[in-house]
Amino acid sequence: STVKAAMERLCNYIPEKLQEHNSLCFHTISFSIDKEMNADVVCHSLKLCKQDPGQPLCHLYPPPKVSWFSTFFQSHRLCKVFYSGTEQGYHWRGRDCNDKNTTVYPGRRPDNWDVKSDSNCNGIWVSADSQGVVLLGDSAGAHFHIPPEWMTVTQMSAKSFANLPMAFTDELDWPQFSEITGFLNSTIGGWTDSLYLRLRRRNRCNHRDLQNISQNGILARNQLLDNPAIVVYATIGNDVCNGNRDTLAHMTTPKEMLSNVVQALRYLDSHLPNGSHVILTGLVDGRFLWDNLHDRYHPLGQLNRDVTYSQLYSFLDCLQVSPCSGWLTPNETLRNLTSERALQLSNVLKEIARSEKFTNFDVFYMDFPLRQTAEEWRKMGGEPWQLIEPVDGFHPSQIAAALGTSITWQKALREWPQVLGKENPFNDQIEAIFKDQGGH
Ligand SMILES: *[C@@H]1O[C@H](CO)[C@@H](O)[C@H](O)[C@H]1NC(C)=O
Ligand SMILES: *[C@@H]1O[C@H](CO)[C@@H](O)[C@H](O)[C@H]1NC(C)=O
Ligand SMILES: *[C@@H]1O[C@H](CO)[C@@H](O)[C@H](O)[C@H]1NC(C)=O
Ligand SMILES: *[C@@H]1O[C@H](CO)[C@@H](O)[C@H](O)[C@H]1NC(C)=O
Ligand SMILES: *[C@@H]1O[C@H](CO)[C@@H](O)[C@H](O)[C@H]1NC(C)=O
Ligand SMILES: CC(=O)N[C@H]1CO[C@H](CO)[C@@H](O)[C@@H]1O
């Protein structure tokens, strides 16, 4: 079809909900694109992409045979505006059931055993011992995901863009399906399993007591009034991942790691109710990414078989926006050095869990369960690349998150059952009386 028709079609896929703040602009181009005009050429011709003086010319697709700027483009902007939703916040923690009363919120120790009302929003009157789940993490913990069907030409449709406004509202994170705090059935492939759902199944009084504080949230826990919590301190990759040219020099050193983590734990010790637990999870060995993806096609390159992950990684690196220059690189020595540092930092965490003591919680360490996850998935007939987010080629996928939960849970059940609390013998009765406990 013509470019104009194609753009109109794409625009019609974008949902119609309006608001001032968010907008998405397209440049419509008034001539037809031939095969030589890949997205790099179009982008540079429209001057949306530019080459800074002294910097290399960055491109995703193979360089065109025609000159980069030989073609004259005419364009005009076409904007769509979105609403930013009223649900912001809801996917990140359990819902407050009473906005008018500030002493009522999830995680609170029940007021007089909840004989008069549900003072902690767990959907139950009359309560038992319970605890919450808190995740301290990064974009992987928040479950960053860009739907591949937005970028795979053959899958684009109004249906595949229906989730766009909500996805923007949550900054492309999907904590509601995540490994630690997920509570809704996944709509992005795989399935949902989470520490929160398993704790809730074990003791229905844990209902709604979840907080995902990945990236920039604030821990909401009153040391005197609230129930204890299990805090998962998930380091995963950011301490060794950066997009700097000199990436090794910008990684966290073991000494900094020790001091930062101990400082964070002291903060938690002054904020968490007594009887809480902290689980430190180690850094991942990110060589898994290159090893399993580098020669596969990225969603943008599936139609014409012209963009591999290796090309994507080099493109992001060239633009200095790589999520991880140390692992997403053809340089095997550099990948090895990055993993070496990651292992050193995990060892720091292990040592902290072994030697440091805190007043209000005990500390445990576990390796990031990538190896077991891959093993489980293989047994289920899956391929390792399916454990990685297809669009960014970096974050763990929904499948990896759900499998990781069951591995973490089994380990805790075996080695630290006290962390999970007792099973509530009244679960069946609670379900019979309170049904879904008011939803999430
Ligand atoms: C707020 O909730 C608490 C705990 O349930 C209760 O004791 C108090 O009376 C409530 N306050 C108001 C103004 O309703
Ligand atoms: C998820 O799906 C299962 C099975 O279809 C259903 O029983 C369950 O209620 C769903 N959970 C949520 C939170 O929607
Ligand atoms: C904190 O809880 C632990 C057990 O969970 C208990 O042994 C200890 O005495 C408590 N400390 C305080 C100050 O209440
Ligand atoms: C990287 O590490 C792997 C596994 O330890 C090793 O087999 C390989 O030789 C190393 N490669 C380089 C270039 O250091
Ligand atoms: C690979 O990375 C190492 C470590 O940063 C560096 O010393 C080496 O020059 C790099 N090799 C190539 C071919 O760029
Ligand atoms: C509850 C909460 O504070 N959630 C945070 C989780 O992380 C995102 C960023 O990815 C923040 O925007 C939320 O505020």
XYZ file of C-alpha atoms and ligand atoms in Angstrom:
524
model
C 0.000 0.000 0.000
C 1.056 3.635 -0.159
C 2.862 5.203 2.781
C -0.116 7.444 3.455
C -2.525 4.516 3.572
C -0.163 2.548 5.766
C 0.202 5.429 8.212
C -3.530 5.951 8.391
C -3.998 2.303 9.075
C -1.401 2.338 11.838
C -2.993 5.449 13.381
C -6.336 3.717 13.448
C -4.819 0.975 15.539
C -3.990 3.479 18.271
C -6.746 3.634 20.895
C -8.879 6.769 20.979
C -8.680 7.734 24.647
C -7.658 11.338 25.028
C -5.786 13.477 27.507
C -3.348 16.389 27.318
C -0.095 14.919 28.518
C 0.817 11.948 26.416
C 1.053 12.146 22.697
C 2.522 10.081 19.967
C 3.486 11.760 16.733
C 3.978 10.219 13.357
C 5.596 11.817 10.374
C 3.681 11.021 7.295
C 5.850 10.866 4.264
C 4.487 11.849 0.940
C 6.105 9.452 -1.474
C 6.529 5.748 -1.735
C 9.411 3.961 -0.123
C 11.317 1.477 -2.211
C 13.283 -1.403 -0.847
C 16.513 0.549 -0.435
C 14.855 3.033 1.897
C 15.104 1.302 5.220
C 14.108 2.944 8.491
C 17.610 4.370 9.034
C 17.480 6.232 5.718
C 13.975 7.545 6.353
C 14.897 8.642 9.878
C 18.006 10.514 8.750
C 16.240 12.052 5.794
C 13.507 13.385 8.061
C 16.221 14.706 10.357
C 14.727 12.791 13.262
C 18.044 10.967 13.424
C 21.295 12.846 13.241
C 25.003 12.173 13.414
C 26.799 14.329 15.984
C 30.229 15.680 15.014
C 32.985 13.258 15.983
C 30.510 10.396 16.519
C 30.000 7.365 14.301
C 26.941 7.095 12.052
C 24.647 4.695 13.911
C 22.351 2.414 11.948
C 20.213 -0.613 12.700
C 19.655 -2.001 9.220
C 22.441 -2.874 6.811
C 23.700 0.360 5.178
C 21.769 1.211 1.977
C 23.397 0.986 -1.429
C 22.055 4.428 -2.386
C 23.471 7.500 -0.681
C 21.969 8.237 2.729
C 20.554 11.619 1.887
C 19.976 11.376 -1.823
C 16.218 11.352 -1.552
C 13.995 14.261 -0.854
C 11.227 13.644 1.652
C 8.231 15.761 2.410
C 6.586 15.148 5.696
C 4.061 16.508 8.076
C 3.363 15.613 11.659
C 0.351 13.636 12.672
C -0.229 13.402 16.412
C -2.366 11.231 18.586
C -2.960 12.175 22.189
C -3.583 9.784 25.034
C -5.115 9.862 28.434
C -2.857 8.859 31.275
C -5.385 6.706 33.037
C -6.753 6.847 36.537
C -5.312 3.547 37.626
C -1.744 4.714 38.118
C -0.364 3.157 41.269
C -2.819 0.308 41.357
C -0.542 -2.210 39.654
C 2.303 -1.410 41.993
C 0.837 -2.218 45.366
C -2.261 -3.670 46.946
C -5.272 -1.367 46.713
C -6.210 0.839 49.637
C -9.774 -0.075 50.577
C -10.640 3.130 52.407
C -9.271 6.406 51.041
C -11.125 8.414 53.674
C -9.408 6.800 56.663
C -5.617 7.107 56.580
C -5.136 4.456 59.256
C -6.719 1.839 57.007
C -4.392 0.351 54.353
C -2.908 -3.027 53.290
C -0.181 -4.395 55.540
C -1.448 -2.875 58.782
C -1.696 -5.040 61.862
C -5.431 -5.510 62.291
C -7.074 -3.100 64.690
C -8.475 -5.155 67.594
C -8.323 -8.274 65.368
C -10.650 -6.617 62.882
C -13.757 -7.457 64.866
C -15.486 -4.243 63.753
C -14.164 -3.744 60.243
C -11.471 -4.684 57.774
C -8.750 -2.304 58.940
C -5.989 -3.730 56.735
C -7.805 -4.189 53.433
C -7.189 -7.913 53.221
C -10.866 -8.509 52.620
C -11.382 -10.344 55.902
C -12.955 -9.388 59.175
C -11.296 -11.155 62.082
C -7.667 -11.721 61.293
C -4.660 -13.937 61.898
C -0.906 -13.421 61.666
C 0.075 -12.311 58.226
C 2.872 -10.642 56.340
C 3.435 -8.626 53.196
C 5.736 -8.842 50.192
C 7.943 -5.966 49.134
C 10.195 -5.917 46.092
C 13.186 -3.593 45.938
C 14.499 -3.898 42.437
C 15.091 -2.490 38.997
C 13.359 -2.587 35.648
C 13.577 -6.383 35.615
C 11.796 -6.557 38.988
C 9.155 -4.115 37.759
C 8.906 -6.409 34.750
C 9.777 -4.171 31.819
C 8.193 -5.391 28.606
C 7.477 -3.900 25.188
C 4.880 -6.011 23.381
C 6.615 -7.564 20.352
C 3.380 -7.361 18.350
C 3.755 -3.537 18.331
C 6.955 -4.005 16.338
C 6.328 -7.084 14.258
C 4.750 -5.924 11.022
C 2.816 -9.107 10.427
C 1.156 -8.910 13.858
C 0.091 -5.251 13.939
C -3.641 -4.727 14.429
C -6.059 -2.644 16.462
C -6.147 -5.503 18.916
C -2.394 -5.638 19.357
C -2.301 -1.927 20.287
C -5.311 -1.999 22.632
C -3.050 -2.142 25.692
C -0.970 0.881 24.660
C -2.483 3.536 26.986
C -2.191 1.301 30.038
C 1.335 0.266 29.126
C 2.401 3.942 28.864
C 0.745 4.704 32.201
C 2.958 2.116 33.883
C 6.050 3.250 31.954
C 6.094 -0.073 30.056
C 6.440 -1.988 33.311
C 4.008 -4.797 34.164
C 4.397 -5.366 37.932
C 0.909 -6.894 38.004
C 2.319 -9.997 36.240
C 5.769 -9.977 37.850
C 7.763 -12.634 39.626
C 7.475 -11.156 43.112
C 4.348 -8.978 43.177
C 2.253 -10.258 40.236
C -1.446 -10.685 40.989
C -3.305 -10.621 37.639
C -3.321 -13.258 34.915
C -0.740 -12.396 32.294
C -1.936 -10.803 29.070
C 1.605 -10.665 27.689
C 2.277 -14.337 27.089
C 3.381 -17.073 29.470
C 1.479 -17.188 32.756
C 1.555 -15.413 36.132
C 3.124 -16.936 39.192
C 4.451 -14.796 42.016
C 5.737 -14.910 45.539
C 2.744 -12.779 46.504
C 0.178 -15.194 45.010
C 1.870 -18.155 46.693
C 1.996 -16.412 50.075
C -1.654 -15.516 49.677
C -2.521 -19.120 48.881
C -0.606 -20.183 52.004
C -2.381 -17.665 54.190
C -5.367 -15.792 52.793
C -4.788 -13.028 55.349
C -1.793 -11.927 53.249
C -4.286 -10.651 50.666
C -3.354 -7.318 48.989
C -0.234 -6.758 51.043
C 2.203 -6.183 48.203
C 4.530 -3.348 47.178
C 6.665 -3.099 44.073
C 9.254 -0.427 44.779
C 11.320 -0.923 41.713
C 13.256 2.059 40.425
C 11.768 4.938 42.399
C 8.979 4.098 44.801
C 8.991 4.662 48.536
C 8.729 1.858 51.070
C 5.447 2.248 52.929
C 5.715 0.375 56.191
C 5.030 1.579 59.694
C 7.398 -0.152 62.067
C 5.025 -0.023 65.007
C 1.625 -0.463 63.405
C 2.188 -2.777 60.448
C 2.703 -6.463 59.872
C 6.178 -7.786 59.099
C 7.171 -8.151 55.456
C 9.314 -10.289 53.223
C 11.546 -7.911 51.306
C 13.155 -9.203 48.151
C 16.247 -7.157 47.367
C 16.814 -8.033 43.725
C 20.047 -6.684 42.263
C 19.969 -8.619 38.954
C 22.152 -6.459 36.685
C 22.252 -2.708 37.128
C 25.491 -2.738 39.116
C 27.404 -4.022 36.108
C 25.130 -2.777 33.335
C 25.557 0.693 31.873
C 25.798 2.194 28.409
C 29.111 3.956 28.879
C 31.882 3.632 26.308
C 34.166 2.716 29.171
C 31.670 0.366 30.765
C 34.089 -1.498 33.049
C 35.108 1.719 34.789
C 31.472 2.518 35.590
C 30.551 -0.754 37.262
C 29.970 -0.952 41.012
C 33.065 -2.197 42.824
C 32.815 -4.884 45.529
C 33.744 -2.263 48.118
C 30.960 0.092 46.993
C 28.539 -2.830 46.888
C 29.283 -3.723 50.483
C 28.847 -0.207 51.717
C 25.692 0.517 49.655
C 23.891 -2.678 50.537
C 24.724 -2.478 54.239
C 23.487 1.114 54.241
C 20.232 0.050 52.564
C 19.786 -2.775 55.043
C 20.303 -0.395 57.979
C 17.597 1.798 56.488
C 15.297 -1.229 56.276
C 16.162 -2.140 59.857
C 14.860 1.238 60.969
C 11.645 0.910 58.920
C 10.556 -2.728 58.880
C 8.399 -4.187 61.645
C 10.161 -6.788 63.794
C 9.952 -10.335 62.475
C 10.486 -9.310 58.834
C 12.761 -11.161 56.392
C 15.083 -9.914 53.663
C 16.139 -12.057 50.717
C 19.117 -10.813 48.709
C 19.223 -12.240 45.197
C 22.514 -12.322 43.349
C 23.394 -10.847 39.991
C 22.590 -12.804 36.870
C 25.231 -14.179 34.496
C 24.216 -12.099 31.476
C 26.322 -14.069 28.998
C 23.107 -16.042 28.572
C 21.762 -13.117 26.487
C 24.426 -13.019 23.786
C 24.840 -16.767 23.706
C 21.149 -17.364 23.022
C 20.153 -14.357 20.928
C 22.962 -12.839 18.904
C 22.229 -14.598 15.607
C 18.427 -14.626 15.908
C 16.182 -12.075 14.178
C 14.755 -9.191 16.181
C 10.986 -8.476 15.715
C 11.922 -5.428 13.576
C 13.930 -7.645 11.261
C 11.728 -10.708 11.028
C 9.891 -9.706 7.849
C 12.954 -9.070 5.697
C 15.433 -11.027 7.788
C 17.635 -7.991 8.083
C 18.003 -7.191 11.821
C 19.636 -9.636 14.221
C 20.097 -9.051 17.946
C 23.788 -8.593 17.286
C 22.904 -5.634 15.034
C 20.422 -4.278 17.580
C 23.022 -4.418 20.355
C 25.635 -2.645 18.200
C 23.088 0.015 17.243
C 22.175 0.719 20.884
C 25.840 0.735 21.813
C 26.629 3.193 19.014
C 23.880 5.504 20.303
C 25.284 5.066 23.832
C 21.897 3.858 25.086
C 22.715 0.187 25.473
C 21.130 -1.213 28.626
C 24.326 -3.198 29.143
C 27.445 -2.559 27.059
C 29.360 -5.229 28.957
C 27.107 -8.140 28.054
C 25.409 -7.013 24.838
C 28.605 -7.024 22.821
C 30.392 -9.305 20.354
C 33.551 -8.881 22.486
C 33.790 -12.126 24.418
C 36.581 -10.863 26.670
C 34.352 -7.980 27.758
C 31.388 -10.276 28.351
C 33.583 -12.485 30.499
C 34.908 -9.529 32.498
C 31.355 -8.313 33.124
C 30.323 -11.731 34.418
C 33.412 -11.849 36.572
C 32.425 -8.587 38.261
C 28.827 -9.762 38.643
C 30.069 -12.857 40.430
C 32.257 -10.771 42.750
C 29.255 -8.609 43.661
C 27.048 -11.641 44.283
C 29.734 -12.923 46.615
C 29.566 -9.657 48.538
C 25.823 -10.206 49.025
C 26.403 -13.783 50.100
C 28.933 -12.614 52.670
C 26.574 -9.932 53.997
C 23.849 -12.535 54.498
C 26.340 -14.735 56.323
C 27.897 -12.180 58.624
C 25.640 -9.156 59.191
C 22.957 -9.146 61.866
C 19.953 -6.864 62.100
C 17.422 -6.192 64.838
C 14.154 -6.479 62.947
C 14.805 -9.037 60.238
C 16.976 -11.978 59.263
C 18.819 -11.959 55.907
C 19.160 -14.708 53.312
C 20.986 -14.952 50.033
C 20.167 -16.875 46.885
C 21.740 -16.944 43.431
C 19.636 -15.556 40.606
C 17.926 -18.791 39.486
C 18.757 -18.532 35.768
C 20.407 -21.917 35.398
C 17.522 -23.810 37.033
C 14.981 -21.711 35.104
C 16.597 -22.642 31.798
C 16.755 -26.282 32.884
C 13.049 -26.347 33.887
C 12.038 -24.681 30.643
C 14.065 -27.134 28.600
C 12.278 -30.004 30.348
C 8.960 -28.395 29.392
C 10.088 -28.401 25.758
C 11.019 -24.700 25.574
C 13.971 -22.907 24.019
C 16.357 -20.706 26.031
C 15.728 -17.598 23.884
C 12.083 -17.621 25.003
C 13.269 -16.663 28.483
C 14.390 -13.242 27.218
C 12.220 -10.243 26.332
C 12.036 -10.234 22.522
C 11.997 -6.456 21.940
C 14.795 -5.293 24.234
C 16.767 -8.569 24.109
C 17.751 -7.975 27.709
C 15.083 -8.365 30.414
C 13.697 -11.706 31.658
C 10.450 -12.659 29.892
C 7.098 -13.492 31.484
C 7.952 -17.200 31.257
C 11.294 -16.646 33.011
C 9.554 -14.657 35.755
C 6.910 -17.303 36.416
C 9.412 -20.172 36.417
C 11.763 -18.188 38.652
C 8.997 -17.849 41.239
C 8.510 -21.567 41.612
C 12.269 -22.122 41.952
C 12.565 -19.421 44.620
C 9.534 -20.791 46.445
C 10.861 -24.371 46.483
C 14.179 -23.165 47.808
C 12.567 -21.130 50.594
C 10.288 -24.018 51.513
C 13.286 -26.346 51.791
C 15.821 -24.056 53.413
C 14.023 -21.223 55.210
C 10.386 -22.268 55.782
C 10.093 -19.742 58.645
C 10.257 -16.962 56.038
C 7.020 -18.101 54.407
C 5.042 -18.208 57.633
C 2.622 -20.902 58.707
C -0.125 -22.236 56.519
C -3.458 -20.806 57.617
C -5.771 -23.699 58.587
C -8.788 -21.479 57.944
C -8.047 -20.749 54.296
C -11.008 -22.771 53.031
C -13.424 -21.118 55.406
C -12.091 -17.683 54.495
C -12.663 -18.467 50.845
C -16.146 -19.758 51.556
C -17.144 -16.649 53.499
C -15.167 -13.826 51.883
C -14.964 -15.179 48.301
C -12.331 -13.129 46.389
C -11.840 -10.821 49.393
C -12.838 -7.757 47.423
C -10.405 -8.384 44.561
C -7.000 -6.784 44.427
C -10.368 4.630 60.963
O -10.094 3.264 61.091
C -9.692 2.874 62.406
C -9.269 1.413 62.332
O -10.232 0.601 61.754
C -10.841 3.129 63.355
O -10.459 2.768 64.661
C -11.226 4.607 63.305
O -12.370 4.826 64.096
C -11.516 5.035 61.864
N -11.681 6.486 61.817
C -12.715 7.036 61.246
C -12.745 8.539 61.263
O -13.622 6.387 60.739
C -6.681 -16.437 36.327
O -7.202 -17.493 35.560
C -7.671 -18.585 36.313
C -8.046 -19.719 35.383
O -8.583 -19.244 34.201
C -8.839 -18.135 37.179
O -9.319 -19.213 37.950
C -8.381 -17.014 38.080
O -9.444 -16.506 38.812
C -7.737 -15.891 37.276
N -7.147 -14.956 38.184
C -7.315 -13.645 38.085
C -6.631 -12.811 39.112
O -8.001 -13.148 37.208
C 11.809 -9.525 67.341
O 11.289 -10.772 66.897
C 12.080 -11.876 67.252
C 11.479 -13.120 66.651
O 10.875 -12.873 65.453
C 12.136 -11.992 68.757
O 12.977 -13.077 69.127
C 12.688 -10.696 69.336
O 12.643 -10.742 70.748
C 11.884 -9.509 68.834
N 12.529 -8.285 69.279
C 11.853 -7.294 69.827
C 12.664 -6.089 70.208
O 10.665 -7.354 70.025
C 35.274 -16.623 28.452
O 34.862 -17.509 29.472
C 34.578 -18.829 28.999
C 33.977 -19.593 30.151
O 34.694 -19.391 31.329
C 35.859 -19.450 28.457
O 35.598 -20.749 27.986
C 36.376 -18.590 27.328
O 37.605 -19.070 26.868
C 36.543 -17.135 27.778
N 36.852 -16.352 26.623
C 37.705 -15.332 26.631
C 37.929 -14.639 25.341
O 38.255 -14.956 27.643
C 37.372 -6.350 24.104
O 37.226 -5.829 25.404
C 38.425 -5.750 26.125
C 38.061 -5.321 27.546
O 37.341 -4.130 27.546
C 39.368 -4.775 25.444
O 40.564 -4.696 26.151
C 39.593 -5.250 24.023
O 40.372 -4.276 23.346
C 38.303 -5.451 23.294
N 38.528 -6.073 22.020
C 38.099 -5.566 20.906
C 38.402 -6.331 19.675
O 37.477 -4.511 20.870
C 4.324 1.762 44.621
C 5.461 2.376 43.929
O 6.073 3.218 44.487
N 5.738 1.927 42.728
C 6.842 2.379 41.931
C 7.371 1.150 41.204
O 8.296 1.570 40.238
C 7.829 2.515 39.283
C 8.929 2.819 38.332
O 9.214 1.782 37.544
C 7.394 3.794 39.941
O 6.866 4.681 38.969
C 6.385 3.493 41.000
O 6.163 4.675 41.734
